[in-house]
XYZ file of C-alpha atoms in Angstrom:
148
model
C 9.122 -18.225 26.766
C 6.299 -16.291 25.119
C 8.659 -13.486 24.049
C 11.080 -16.059 22.664
C 8.364 -17.675 20.533
C 7.137 -14.293 19.338
C 10.639 -13.303 18.184
C 11.159 -16.627 16.436
C 7.814 -16.408 14.664
C 8.775 -12.973 13.356
C 12.177 -14.255 12.219
C 10.552 -17.224 10.492
C 8.169 -14.902 8.641
C 11.099 -12.914 7.256
C 12.971 -16.073 6.291
C 9.844 -17.439 4.594
C 9.379 -14.176 2.669
C 12.993 -14.154 1.516
C 12.684 -17.795 0.494
C 9.617 -16.990 -1.636
C 11.478 -14.115 -3.315
C 14.476 -16.339 -3.969
C 12.284 -19.022 -5.535
C 10.537 -16.456 -7.740
C 13.828 -14.987 -8.921
C 15.268 -18.457 -9.465
C 12.211 -19.466 -11.501
C 12.421 -16.367 -13.689
C 16.188 -16.506 -13.907
C 18.714 -14.296 -12.197
C 20.381 -13.558 -15.542
C 17.128 -12.264 -17.069
C 16.438 -10.069 -14.064
C 19.995 -8.718 -14.126
C 19.752 -8.064 -17.858
C 16.472 -6.163 -17.479
C 17.734 -4.093 -14.563
C 21.001 -3.225 -16.301
C 19.217 -2.108 -19.464
C 16.754 0.139 -17.591
C 17.371 3.829 -17.036
C 17.894 4.521 -13.318
C 16.142 7.890 -13.422
C 12.826 6.176 -14.223
C 13.212 3.931 -11.181
C 13.854 6.985 -9.024
C 10.863 8.858 -10.459
C 8.601 5.820 -9.999
C 9.817 5.327 -6.435
C 9.223 8.972 -5.487
C 5.762 8.985 -7.071
C 4.840 5.754 -5.289
C 5.953 7.124 -1.911
C 3.988 10.328 -2.530
C 0.857 8.368 -3.453
C 1.115 6.331 -0.238
C 1.574 9.517 1.803
C -1.458 11.151 0.179
C -3.562 8.032 0.690
C -2.604 7.965 4.370
C -3.407 11.664 4.754
C -6.808 11.264 3.078
C -7.931 8.483 5.388
C -6.482 10.217 8.452
C -8.487 13.338 7.601
C -11.657 11.225 7.467
C -10.851 9.461 10.737
C -9.844 12.598 12.635
C -13.428 13.680 13.465
C -14.167 10.189 14.826
C -11.231 10.145 17.223
C -7.826 11.768 17.402
C -5.304 8.992 16.897
C -1.586 9.369 17.490
C 0.039 9.907 14.084
C 2.750 7.301 14.673
C 0.164 4.709 15.695
C -2.022 5.565 12.711
C 0.901 5.205 10.284
C 1.660 1.767 11.744
C -1.965 0.732 11.262
C -2.114 2.187 7.765
C 1.077 0.484 6.589
C 0.050 -2.819 8.172
C -3.237 -2.679 6.275
C -1.376 -1.876 3.041
C 0.842 -4.921 3.518
C -2.232 -7.017 4.264
C -3.788 -5.807 1.012
C -0.795 -7.206 -0.870
C -1.637 -10.669 0.421
C -5.432 -10.702 0.309
C -7.245 -10.621 -3.044
C -8.999 -7.576 -4.403
C -7.308 -5.126 -2.031
C -9.498 -6.582 0.676
C -6.652 -6.048 3.109
C -7.246 -2.304 3.098
C -10.378 -2.994 5.103
C -8.203 -4.558 7.800
C -7.451 -1.077 9.101
C -10.901 -1.147 10.680
C -9.714 -3.963 12.944
C -6.656 -1.957 13.951
C -8.815 1.101 14.604
C -11.003 -0.934 16.911
C -8.028 -1.000 19.308
C -8.268 2.800 19.409
C -11.950 2.781 20.301
C -13.357 3.353 16.804
C -16.129 0.868 16.086
C -15.807 -1.368 13.043
C -18.880 0.281 11.507
C -17.475 3.799 11.807
C -14.045 2.711 10.639
C -15.544 0.899 7.681
C -17.629 3.967 6.830
C -14.467 6.104 6.773
C -12.627 3.582 4.577
C -15.559 3.320 2.151
C -15.874 7.124 2.027
C -12.150 7.325 1.253
C -12.564 4.810 -1.575
C -15.575 6.683 -2.979
C -13.617 9.942 -2.950
C -10.707 8.240 -4.707
C -12.977 6.683 -7.342
C -14.803 9.949 -8.018
C -11.543 11.901 -8.383
C -10.146 9.232 -10.699
C -13.341 9.300 -12.764
C -13.192 13.084 -13.140
C -9.528 12.953 -14.162
C -10.306 10.114 -16.583
C -13.147 12.066 -18.168
C -10.916 15.118 -18.564
C -8.238 12.958 -20.196
C -10.787 11.409 -22.564
C -12.123 14.845 -23.465
C -8.622 16.137 -24.211
C -7.731 13.004 -26.191
C -10.932 13.088 -28.262
C -10.339 16.780 -28.950
C -6.858 16.003 -30.298
C -8.095 13.104 -32.435
C -10.897 15.166 -33.982
C -8.560 18.029 -34.932
C -6.141 15.718 -36.809
């Protein structure tokens, strides 16, 4: 009985998600969505998709590298935890869901404090790299503006 309820709850979640998507598309208008998609260049969708997948892979690798000294986690299990936390971050505000990985890591014997420290360190590394790249871009842009 428990397995039956678990399967039905999963099926209901998918049906609910599809229903939400349908309502959103219906509200916007299927014709408008079709018009926008038909006028777009497919190569940009492909490039965006590949870049998004690469960014997710790099994000997963960064956090895994920070967690590795704490405890060696099976890669398949870690990827499941990572992707589950990414999906959770789509639902919760302010990317708060990314912190949910600490709860998944607790199942592997990593305390919430250590897991949270690794997640925060990952975010600090990401912010500092983005800041450096932003400063370089500003420097290059200001150099171009001043020469014109």
